[in-house]
Amino acid sequence: MEKPRLSFWQIWNLSFGFMGVQIGYSLQNGNTSRILEALGADVHNINLFWLAAPLAGLFVQPIIGLSSDKTWTKLGRRIPFIFFGAIASALAMFFMPNAEYFAYLLPPLMFGATMLLFMDTSFNVTMQPFRALVGDMLNDDQKDLGFSLQSALINFGAVFGSLLPFILTAIGVANVPAEGDKVADSVIWSFYIGGTILLAAVLWTVFRTKEYPPEEYAAYNDIKEESEENKSDKNMWQLIVDAPKVFWQLGSVQFFSWFSLFLMWVYTTRAIADHIWGPEALDAKSVGFNEAGDWTGVLFGFYSGVAAIYAFLIPSIVKMIGRKKTYSYSLLFGGLSFISIFFIQDKNLLLGSMVGIGVAWAAILAMPYTLLSECLPAKSMGVYMGLFNASITLPQIAAGLFGGIILGAFGGSPIMMLVLAGVSMIIAGILVFTVKEKKSV
């Protein structure tokens, strides 16, 4: 029994809430280093604070995936996790930029790091079911569209989230901390606005999406009911051992892709502050550094905008050259674009580099999940999507643990970390050709 074809707007509703989550995630990516430096973190150790995010994802997403696979409520199986995760995410966003005001509980830097962990854990609780939801609801013919549309919506959110501090500064909100304060009002209000929109967008998906009930879902996915004596719930280790080969092949691509992305998120603000603004941006509270922070948001917003447009083109490109070539060429373009940043001294020309990074980002958000979802058993879709998240978190943990050592080897030059990101992305692009598809497209 084949799943019904959903309309464009039904597919849109499945992932609309993810757009809100990405607004929050982009604010985190673009401003965490800026906030932590303002709270007293040193650039040579800031990579360790960023470990909170991948560590949260490594443990949370498989647990949420396994739990949602076994959950059936009036709201559905994935929707409850999306809903409650969004509430926690919004609360964390309201607290993190105000860490300095909770010094009576913890030192500001420690409170900020704790809120970063709480915020990213909440994001992971909310995000993971969105991937499984698309896999649950769409037939194989619509999955390219489903995951590409999800990628587009993610990037629409990322554009807004990345540009929000820049926009608020442009309309007159203070971009430098007031006397005695640590974090600029433009950043604080960005997190307030982002958290509110995140919650509203998730509520749209919650109330506009109806998941298939258990019997219908089982019929669509040819899941046979097992007798109690033959029923066996595999533990996490057994699921990992039994994972299809494509799970591991895509995992190697993901490792080098996300190692690259993590370096970008951690080091871009300081890299362009040193590379473009120079000595006037040495102090984390200086006008130059905060301008570099805003421009990082512009760059991240621009590559996300490119990614949103490219995501709509991916299904057509796949039909012309196939999934693997689309995926590989996108990553190779992104790797070369990272390396090009080293040769640019004009902040406006950095937008050209962001084009290739945006193309790679769109492919990273869509292609692995399309290739993976058609090879996964339907009854374990959630847990495998959660386990696959290790291919995102482990490279980030590696970059977080060794980033400071690598930075020291480069003489403390953050711009060289972006060159390394380019090399890593190129390796990922080459590894795509080791992936064996279930079927050619």
Short mmCIF file of C-alpha atoms in Angstrom, two decimals:
data_model
loop_
_atom_site.label_atom_id
_atom_site.label_comp_id
_atom_site.label_asym_id
_atom_site.label_seq_id
_atom_site.Cartn_x
_atom_site.Cartn_y
_atom_site.Cartn_z
CA MET A 1 0.00 0.00 0.00
CA GLU A 2 1.66 3.20 -1.18
CA LYS A 3 1.65 6.43 0.79
CA PRO A 4 -0.58 9.13 -0.74
CA ARG A 5 0.99 12.03 -2.59
CA LEU A 6 0.89 15.19 -0.50
CA SER A 7 0.28 18.63 -1.91
CA PHE A 8 3.06 21.22 -1.98
CA TRP A 9 1.53 23.07 0.97
CA GLN A 10 1.15 19.91 3.02
CA ILE A 11 4.86 19.24 2.50
CA TRP A 12 5.55 22.90 3.33
CA ASN A 13 3.67 22.56 6.63
CA LEU A 14 5.72 19.49 7.61
CA SER A 15 8.90 21.56 7.80
CA PHE A 16 7.65 25.10 8.45
CA GLY A 17 8.47 24.82 12.14
CA PHE A 18 12.04 23.85 11.23
CA MET A 19 12.39 27.33 9.74
CA GLY A 20 11.74 28.79 13.19
CA VAL A 21 14.22 26.43 14.84
CA GLN A 22 16.83 27.47 12.29
CA ILE A 23 16.31 31.14 13.17
CA GLY A 24 17.38 30.23 16.68
CA TYR A 25 20.16 27.97 15.50
CA SER A 26 21.55 30.70 13.23
CA LEU A 27 21.51 33.24 16.03
CA GLN A 28 23.43 30.71 18.10
CA ASN A 29 25.95 30.02 15.32
CA GLY A 30 26.53 33.67 14.47
CA ASN A 31 26.64 35.10 17.99
CA THR A 32 27.80 32.45 20.47
CA SER A 33 31.50 33.24 20.06
CA ARG A 34 30.68 36.95 20.20
CA ILE A 35 28.70 36.54 23.45
CA LEU A 36 31.23 34.24 25.09
CA GLU A 37 34.17 36.52 24.25
CA ALA A 38 32.21 39.43 25.71
CA LEU A 39 31.64 37.35 28.86
CA GLY A 40 35.38 36.70 29.15
CA ALA A 41 36.23 33.64 27.02
CA ASP A 42 39.60 33.55 25.24
CA VAL A 43 39.61 32.85 21.48
CA HIS A 44 42.20 30.08 21.98
CA ASN A 45 39.83 28.18 24.28
CA ILE A 46 36.45 29.15 22.84
CA ASN A 47 36.31 25.94 20.82
CA LEU A 48 35.86 24.03 24.09
CA PHE A 49 32.67 25.95 24.91
CA TRP A 50 31.29 25.01 21.51
CA LEU A 51 31.56 21.34 22.48
CA ALA A 52 28.25 21.76 24.31
CA ALA A 53 26.32 21.70 21.04
CA PRO A 54 27.62 18.48 19.45
CA LEU A 55 27.72 16.65 22.78
CA ALA A 56 24.05 17.46 23.28
CA GLY A 57 23.22 16.24 19.79
CA LEU A 58 25.26 13.05 20.11
CA PHE A 59 23.25 11.78 23.07
CA VAL A 60 19.91 13.51 22.68
CA GLN A 61 19.00 12.81 19.06
CA PRO A 62 19.22 8.97 19.15
CA ILE A 63 17.23 8.93 22.39
CA ILE A 64 14.56 11.23 20.95
CA GLY A 65 14.51 9.21 17.73
CA LEU A 66 14.05 5.92 19.56
CA SER A 67 11.42 7.43 21.85
CA SER A 68 9.44 8.97 19.00
CA ASP A 69 9.50 5.66 17.07
CA LYS A 70 7.63 4.11 20.02
CA THR A 71 5.33 7.05 20.80
CA TRP A 72 1.74 7.36 19.65
CA THR A 73 -0.41 10.18 21.07
CA LYS A 74 -3.36 12.24 19.91
CA LEU A 75 -0.82 14.73 18.54
CA GLY A 76 1.15 12.00 16.72
CA ARG A 77 4.52 10.35 17.24
CA ARG A 78 6.95 13.13 16.28
CA ILE A 79 4.85 16.24 17.00
CA PRO A 80 4.95 16.03 20.85
CA PHE A 81 8.75 16.17 20.85
CA ILE A 82 8.76 19.04 18.37
CA PHE A 83 6.26 20.98 20.49
CA PHE A 84 7.86 20.63 23.94
CA GLY A 85 11.37 21.01 22.52
CA ALA A 86 10.34 24.34 21.00
CA ILE A 87 9.12 25.68 24.34
CA ALA A 88 12.45 24.81 25.99
CA SER A 89 14.40 26.27 23.04
CA ALA A 90 12.60 29.61 23.29
CA LEU A 91 13.24 29.85 27.04
CA ALA A 92 16.95 29.13 26.57
CA MET A 93 17.18 31.85 23.93
CA PHE A 94 15.66 34.38 26.31
CA PHE A 95 18.22 33.54 29.02
CA MET A 96 21.57 33.08 27.22
CA PRO A 97 22.38 36.68 26.15
CA ASN A 98 21.42 37.85 29.66
CA ALA A 99 23.98 35.64 31.40
CA GLU A 100 25.62 38.63 33.10
CA TYR A 101 22.42 39.30 35.07
CA PHE A 102 22.50 35.87 36.72
CA ALA A 103 25.88 36.32 38.41
CA TYR A 104 24.20 35.59 41.76
CA LEU A 105 23.69 32.02 40.51
CA LEU A 106 26.85 31.39 38.48
CA PRO A 107 29.73 33.43 37.04
CA PRO A 108 28.47 35.02 33.78
CA LEU A 109 30.71 32.93 31.52
CA MET A 110 29.66 29.71 33.25
CA PHE A 111 25.98 30.66 33.12
CA GLY A 112 26.33 31.51 29.41
CA ALA A 113 27.98 28.15 28.73
CA THR A 114 25.23 26.35 30.68
CA MET A 115 22.52 28.13 28.68
CA LEU A 116 24.36 27.23 25.47
CA LEU A 117 24.17 23.56 26.48
CA PHE A 118 20.50 23.87 27.43
CA MET A 119 19.67 25.76 24.25
CA ASP A 120 21.38 23.31 21.94
CA THR A 121 19.89 20.32 23.75
CA SER A 122 16.45 21.85 23.23
CA PHE A 123 17.18 22.55 19.56
CA ASN A 124 18.15 18.90 19.12
CA VAL A 125 14.95 17.67 20.78
CA THR A 126 12.99 19.85 18.36
CA MET A 127 15.00 19.27 15.18
CA GLN A 128 15.44 15.51 15.17
CA PRO A 129 11.76 14.61 14.71
CA PHE A 130 11.45 16.98 11.73
CA ARG A 131 13.82 14.76 9.70
CA ALA A 132 11.91 11.62 10.64
CA LEU A 133 8.56 13.34 10.00
CA VAL A 134 9.43 13.90 6.33
CA GLY A 135 10.60 10.29 6.02
CA ASP A 136 7.37 9.10 7.68
CA MET A 137 4.94 11.13 5.62
CA LEU A 138 6.35 11.11 2.06
CA ASN A 139 6.63 8.36 -0.52
CA ASP A 140 9.99 7.79 -2.25
CA ASP A 141 9.02 9.89 -5.28
CA GLN A 142 8.39 12.97 -3.14
CA LYS A 143 11.38 12.67 -0.79
CA ASP A 144 13.73 14.72 -3.03
CA LEU A 145 11.15 17.51 -2.95
CA GLY A 146 10.45 17.03 0.75
CA PHE A 147 14.03 17.25 1.97
CA SER A 148 14.91 19.99 -0.54
CA LEU A 149 11.94 22.06 0.62
CA GLN A 150 13.00 21.43 4.20
CA SER A 151 16.48 22.68 3.27
CA ALA A 152 14.95 25.79 1.67
CA LEU A 153 12.82 26.58 4.72
CA ILE A 154 15.79 26.01 7.02
CA ASN A 155 17.74 28.54 5.01
CA PHE A 156 14.96 31.10 4.89
CA GLY A 157 15.08 30.94 8.67
CA ALA A 158 18.85 31.12 8.66
CA VAL A 159 18.83 34.28 6.51
CA PHE A 160 16.53 36.06 8.93
CA GLY A 161 18.32 34.79 12.04
CA SER A 162 21.76 35.66 10.72
CA LEU A 163 20.75 39.17 9.63
CA LEU A 164 18.69 40.06 12.69
CA PRO A 165 21.47 41.76 14.72
CA PHE A 166 22.54 43.71 11.61
CA ILE A 167 18.93 44.79 10.95
CA LEU A 168 18.38 45.91 14.53
CA THR A 169 21.63 47.88 14.46
CA ALA A 170 20.51 49.57 11.23
CA ILE A 171 17.27 50.77 12.85
CA GLY A 172 19.09 52.22 15.84
CA VAL A 173 19.40 49.49 18.46
CA ALA A 174 22.74 49.78 20.27
CA ASN A 175 25.41 47.49 18.80
CA VAL A 176 28.02 48.10 21.52
CA PRO A 177 27.41 47.17 25.17
CA ALA A 178 26.37 50.03 27.41
CA GLU A 179 28.73 51.13 30.17
CA GLY A 180 28.96 48.28 32.68
CA ASP A 181 27.20 45.77 30.41
CA LYS A 182 28.78 42.92 28.47
CA VAL A 183 26.42 42.06 25.58
CA ALA A 184 25.01 44.58 23.09
CA ASP A 185 21.27 45.25 22.99
CA SER A 186 21.18 44.30 19.30
CA VAL A 187 22.19 40.76 20.23
CA ILE A 188 19.86 40.51 23.24
CA TRP A 189 16.80 41.68 21.27
CA SER A 190 17.72 39.39 18.38
CA PHE A 191 17.46 36.42 20.73
CA TYR A 192 14.12 37.65 22.13
CA ILE A 193 12.65 38.05 18.64
CA GLY A 194 14.17 34.80 17.36
CA GLY A 195 12.83 32.77 20.28
CA THR A 196 9.33 34.16 19.81
CA ILE A 197 9.27 33.39 16.09
CA LEU A 198 10.70 29.90 16.72
CA LEU A 199 7.78 29.05 18.98
CA ALA A 200 5.17 30.51 16.60
CA ALA A 201 6.56 28.63 13.57
CA VAL A 202 6.62 25.31 15.43
CA LEU A 203 3.02 25.82 16.51
CA TRP A 204 2.11 26.20 12.82
CA THR A 205 3.51 22.74 12.07
CA VAL A 206 1.92 21.27 15.21
CA PHE A 207 -1.58 22.43 14.30
CA ARG A 208 -1.35 22.06 10.50
CA THR A 209 0.14 18.55 10.31
CA LYS A 210 -1.67 15.31 10.99
CA GLU A 211 0.54 12.24 11.25
CA TYR A 212 -0.64 8.84 10.03
CA PRO A 213 -2.21 6.78 12.86
CA PRO A 214 -0.41 3.53 13.81
CA GLU A 215 -2.47 1.13 11.68
CA GLU A 216 -2.33 3.36 8.62
CA TYR A 217 1.41 3.95 9.04
CA ALA A 218 2.03 0.21 9.35
CA ALA A 219 0.00 -0.46 6.18
CA TYR A 220 1.82 2.20 4.16
CA ASN A 221 5.22 0.83 5.23
CA ASP A 222 4.36 -2.88 5.09
CA ILE A 223 5.09 -3.33 8.79
CA LYS A 224 3.84 -6.70 10.00
CA GLU A 225 2.60 -6.99 13.54
CA GLU A 226 4.80 -9.35 15.53
CA SER A 227 3.53 -11.75 18.15
CA GLU A 228 4.65 -11.06 21.71
CA GLU A 229 6.89 -14.14 21.78
CA ASN A 230 8.65 -13.19 18.54
CA LYS A 231 8.78 -9.47 19.20
CA SER A 232 12.31 -8.24 19.86
CA ASP A 233 13.24 -4.66 20.58
CA LYS A 234 16.78 -4.14 19.40
CA ASN A 235 19.00 -2.10 21.63
CA MET A 236 20.99 0.83 20.32
CA TRP A 237 24.13 -1.23 19.74
CA GLN A 238 22.25 -3.84 17.70
CA LEU A 239 20.70 -1.12 15.59
CA ILE A 240 24.14 0.34 14.89
CA VAL A 241 25.54 -3.08 13.92
CA ASP A 242 22.58 -3.72 11.60
CA ALA A 243 22.70 -0.28 9.96
CA PRO A 244 22.74 -0.37 6.14
CA LYS A 245 26.10 0.25 4.42
CA VAL A 246 24.96 3.58 3.06
CA PHE A 247 24.64 4.75 6.70
CA TRP A 248 28.41 4.40 7.13
CA GLN A 249 29.32 5.63 3.65
CA LEU A 250 27.32 8.81 4.11
CA GLY A 251 28.74 9.09 7.62
CA SER A 252 32.27 9.51 6.26
CA VAL A 253 31.09 12.29 3.94
CA GLN A 254 29.26 13.93 6.81
CA PHE A 255 32.33 13.81 9.05
CA PHE A 256 34.43 16.02 6.78
CA SER A 257 31.49 18.25 5.83
CA TRP A 258 30.57 19.06 9.41
CA PHE A 259 34.17 19.35 10.58
CA SER A 260 34.39 22.13 8.03
CA LEU A 261 31.16 23.81 9.10
CA PHE A 262 32.08 23.74 12.78
CA LEU A 263 35.37 25.52 12.07
CA MET A 264 33.43 28.17 10.14
CA TRP A 265 30.94 28.80 12.94
CA VAL A 266 33.60 29.00 15.65
CA TYR A 267 36.28 31.05 13.93
CA THR A 268 34.64 33.27 11.26
CA THR A 269 33.94 36.26 13.52
CA ARG A 270 37.50 36.43 14.86
CA ALA A 271 38.99 35.49 11.46
CA ILE A 272 37.39 38.36 9.57
CA ALA A 273 37.88 40.73 12.51
CA ASP A 274 41.65 40.09 12.31
CA HIS A 275 41.84 39.69 8.54
CA ILE A 276 39.63 42.64 7.49
CA TRP A 277 39.33 45.05 10.44
CA GLY A 278 42.81 44.42 11.88
CA PRO A 279 44.07 46.04 15.13
CA GLU A 280 40.88 48.05 15.70
CA ALA A 281 38.99 44.79 16.38
CA LEU A 282 41.32 43.21 18.96
CA ASP A 283 39.09 44.03 21.94
CA ALA A 284 35.86 41.97 22.08
CA LYS A 285 33.99 45.11 23.24
CA SER A 286 35.40 47.36 20.52
CA VAL A 287 33.38 48.93 17.71
CA GLY A 288 35.53 47.08 15.15
CA PHE A 289 34.91 43.66 16.68
CA ASN A 290 31.17 44.22 16.94
CA GLU A 291 31.07 45.43 13.34
CA ALA A 292 32.90 42.24 12.36
CA GLY A 293 30.32 40.28 14.37
CA ASP A 294 27.47 41.96 12.51
CA TRP A 295 29.17 41.35 9.17
CA THR A 296 29.57 37.69 10.07
CA GLY A 297 25.80 37.64 10.45
CA VAL A 298 25.43 39.24 7.02
CA LEU A 299 27.76 36.64 5.48
CA PHE A 300 25.95 33.78 7.17
CA GLY A 301 22.61 35.23 6.08
CA PHE A 302 23.84 35.58 2.51
CA TYR A 303 25.07 32.00 2.23
CA SER A 304 21.79 30.84 3.75
CA GLY A 305 19.89 32.85 1.12
CA VAL A 306 21.93 31.25 -1.63
CA ALA A 307 21.23 27.86 -0.05
CA ALA A 308 17.49 28.53 0.06
CA ILE A 309 17.44 29.26 -3.67
CA TYR A 310 19.74 26.37 -4.55
CA ALA A 311 17.60 23.98 -2.50
CA PHE A 312 14.69 24.59 -4.87
CA LEU A 313 16.98 23.74 -7.81
CA ILE A 314 18.33 20.50 -6.34
CA PRO A 315 15.46 18.23 -7.52
CA SER A 316 15.89 19.45 -11.11
CA ILE A 317 19.68 19.11 -10.99
CA VAL A 318 19.32 15.59 -9.57
CA LYS A 319 17.14 14.62 -12.53
CA MET A 320 19.86 15.85 -14.92
CA ILE A 321 23.07 14.51 -13.37
CA GLY A 322 21.99 12.25 -10.48
CA ARG A 323 22.12 12.55 -6.70
CA LYS A 324 25.79 11.72 -6.17
CA LYS A 325 27.17 14.20 -8.70
CA THR A 326 24.83 16.92 -7.40
CA TYR A 327 26.02 16.26 -3.85
CA SER A 328 29.72 15.95 -4.70
CA TYR A 329 30.01 18.98 -6.99
CA SER A 330 28.19 21.12 -4.43
CA LEU A 331 30.67 20.18 -1.70
CA LEU A 332 33.69 20.73 -3.95
CA PHE A 333 32.42 24.20 -4.85
CA GLY A 334 31.99 24.95 -1.15
CA GLY A 335 35.53 23.79 -0.32
CA LEU A 336 37.12 26.04 -2.92
CA SER A 337 35.01 28.94 -1.69
CA PHE A 338 36.30 28.51 1.87
CA ILE A 339 39.88 28.65 0.65
CA SER A 340 39.17 31.79 -1.40
CA ILE A 341 38.47 33.75 1.83
CA PHE A 342 42.22 33.73 2.58
CA PHE A 343 42.90 35.82 -0.53
CA ILE A 344 40.23 38.48 0.09
CA GLN A 345 40.83 41.76 1.94
CA ASP A 346 37.54 43.55 1.14
CA LYS A 347 34.60 42.58 3.33
CA ASN A 348 32.13 42.97 0.43
CA LEU A 349 34.04 40.51 -1.74
CA LEU A 350 33.56 37.87 0.95
CA LEU A 351 29.97 37.63 -0.29
CA GLY A 352 31.34 35.90 -3.39
CA SER A 353 32.89 33.19 -1.24
CA MET A 354 29.56 32.71 0.49
CA VAL A 355 27.93 31.65 -2.78
CA GLY A 356 29.84 28.36 -2.88
CA ILE A 357 29.40 27.82 0.85
CA GLY A 358 25.65 28.31 0.43
CA VAL A 359 25.53 25.74 -2.37
CA ALA A 360 27.38 23.23 -0.19
CA TRP A 361 25.17 23.96 2.81
CA ALA A 362 21.96 23.34 0.85
CA ALA A 363 23.29 19.99 -0.38
CA ILE A 364 24.39 18.99 3.14
CA LEU A 365 20.92 19.66 4.51
CA ALA A 366 19.10 17.70 1.80
CA MET A 367 21.12 15.06 -0.03
CA PRO A 368 22.32 12.78 2.82
CA TYR A 369 18.79 12.40 4.16
CA THR A 370 17.31 11.65 0.76
CA LEU A 371 19.93 8.96 0.14
CA LEU A 372 19.58 7.53 3.65
CA SER A 373 15.82 7.58 4.19
CA GLU A 374 15.03 5.26 1.28
CA CYS A 375 17.36 2.60 2.77
CA LEU A 376 16.03 2.66 6.34
CA PRO A 377 13.38 0.35 7.85
CA ALA A 378 10.22 2.41 8.38
CA LYS A 379 9.65 1.23 11.96
CA SER A 380 13.12 2.49 12.96
CA MET A 381 13.18 5.70 10.91
CA GLY A 382 13.38 7.97 13.96
CA VAL A 383 16.16 6.18 15.81
CA TYR A 384 18.30 5.79 12.69
CA MET A 385 17.89 9.47 11.86
CA GLY A 386 18.96 10.17 15.44
CA LEU A 387 21.94 7.82 15.23
CA PHE A 388 22.92 9.39 11.92
CA ASN A 389 23.23 12.64 13.79
CA ALA A 390 26.48 11.23 15.22
CA SER A 391 27.96 11.88 11.77
CA ILE A 392 27.24 15.56 12.50
CA THR A 393 28.21 15.71 16.16
CA LEU A 394 31.39 13.59 16.21
CA PRO A 395 33.26 15.80 13.71
CA GLN A 396 32.19 18.85 15.70
CA ILE A 397 33.48 17.25 18.90
CA ALA A 398 36.76 16.46 17.13
CA ALA A 399 37.03 20.06 15.93
CA GLY A 400 36.13 21.33 19.39
CA LEU A 401 38.74 19.19 21.14
CA PHE A 402 41.56 19.79 18.70
CA GLY A 403 40.65 23.22 17.32
CA GLY A 404 42.79 25.07 19.84
CA ILE A 405 45.78 22.82 19.13
CA ILE A 406 45.37 23.27 15.38
CA LEU A 407 44.99 27.04 15.82
CA GLY A 408 48.25 27.08 17.79
CA ALA A 409 49.96 25.12 15.01
CA PHE A 410 48.81 27.83 12.60
CA GLY A 411 50.41 30.50 14.79
CA GLY A 412 47.10 31.60 16.26
CA SER A 413 45.73 32.66 12.87
CA PRO A 414 41.93 32.07 12.72
CA ILE A 415 41.87 32.70 8.95
CA MET A 416 43.92 29.52 8.46
CA MET A 417 41.16 27.59 10.21
CA LEU A 418 38.85 28.60 7.35
CA VAL A 419 41.41 27.33 4.84
CA LEU A 420 41.45 24.03 6.73
CA ALA A 421 37.65 24.04 6.52
CA GLY A 422 37.96 24.27 2.75
CA VAL A 423 40.33 21.31 2.55
CA SER A 424 37.98 19.24 4.72
CA MET A 425 34.99 20.09 2.52
CA ILE A 426 36.89 19.06 -0.62
CA ILE A 427 37.68 15.67 0.98
CA ALA A 428 33.95 15.27 1.71
CA GLY A 429 33.12 16.01 -1.93
CA ILE A 430 35.49 13.30 -3.12
CA LEU A 431 34.11 10.75 -0.64
CA VAL A 432 30.59 11.11 -2.02
CA PHE A 433 31.60 8.80 -4.86
CA THR A 434 32.07 5.94 -2.36
CA VAL A 435 28.34 6.02 -1.54
CA LYS A 436 26.24 3.24 -3.06
CA GLU A 437 22.69 4.36 -3.88
CA LYS A 438 19.72 2.09 -3.43
CA LYS A 439 18.55 3.09 -6.88
CA SER A 440 19.79 5.45 -9.53
CA VAL A 441 17.90 8.68 -10.14
#
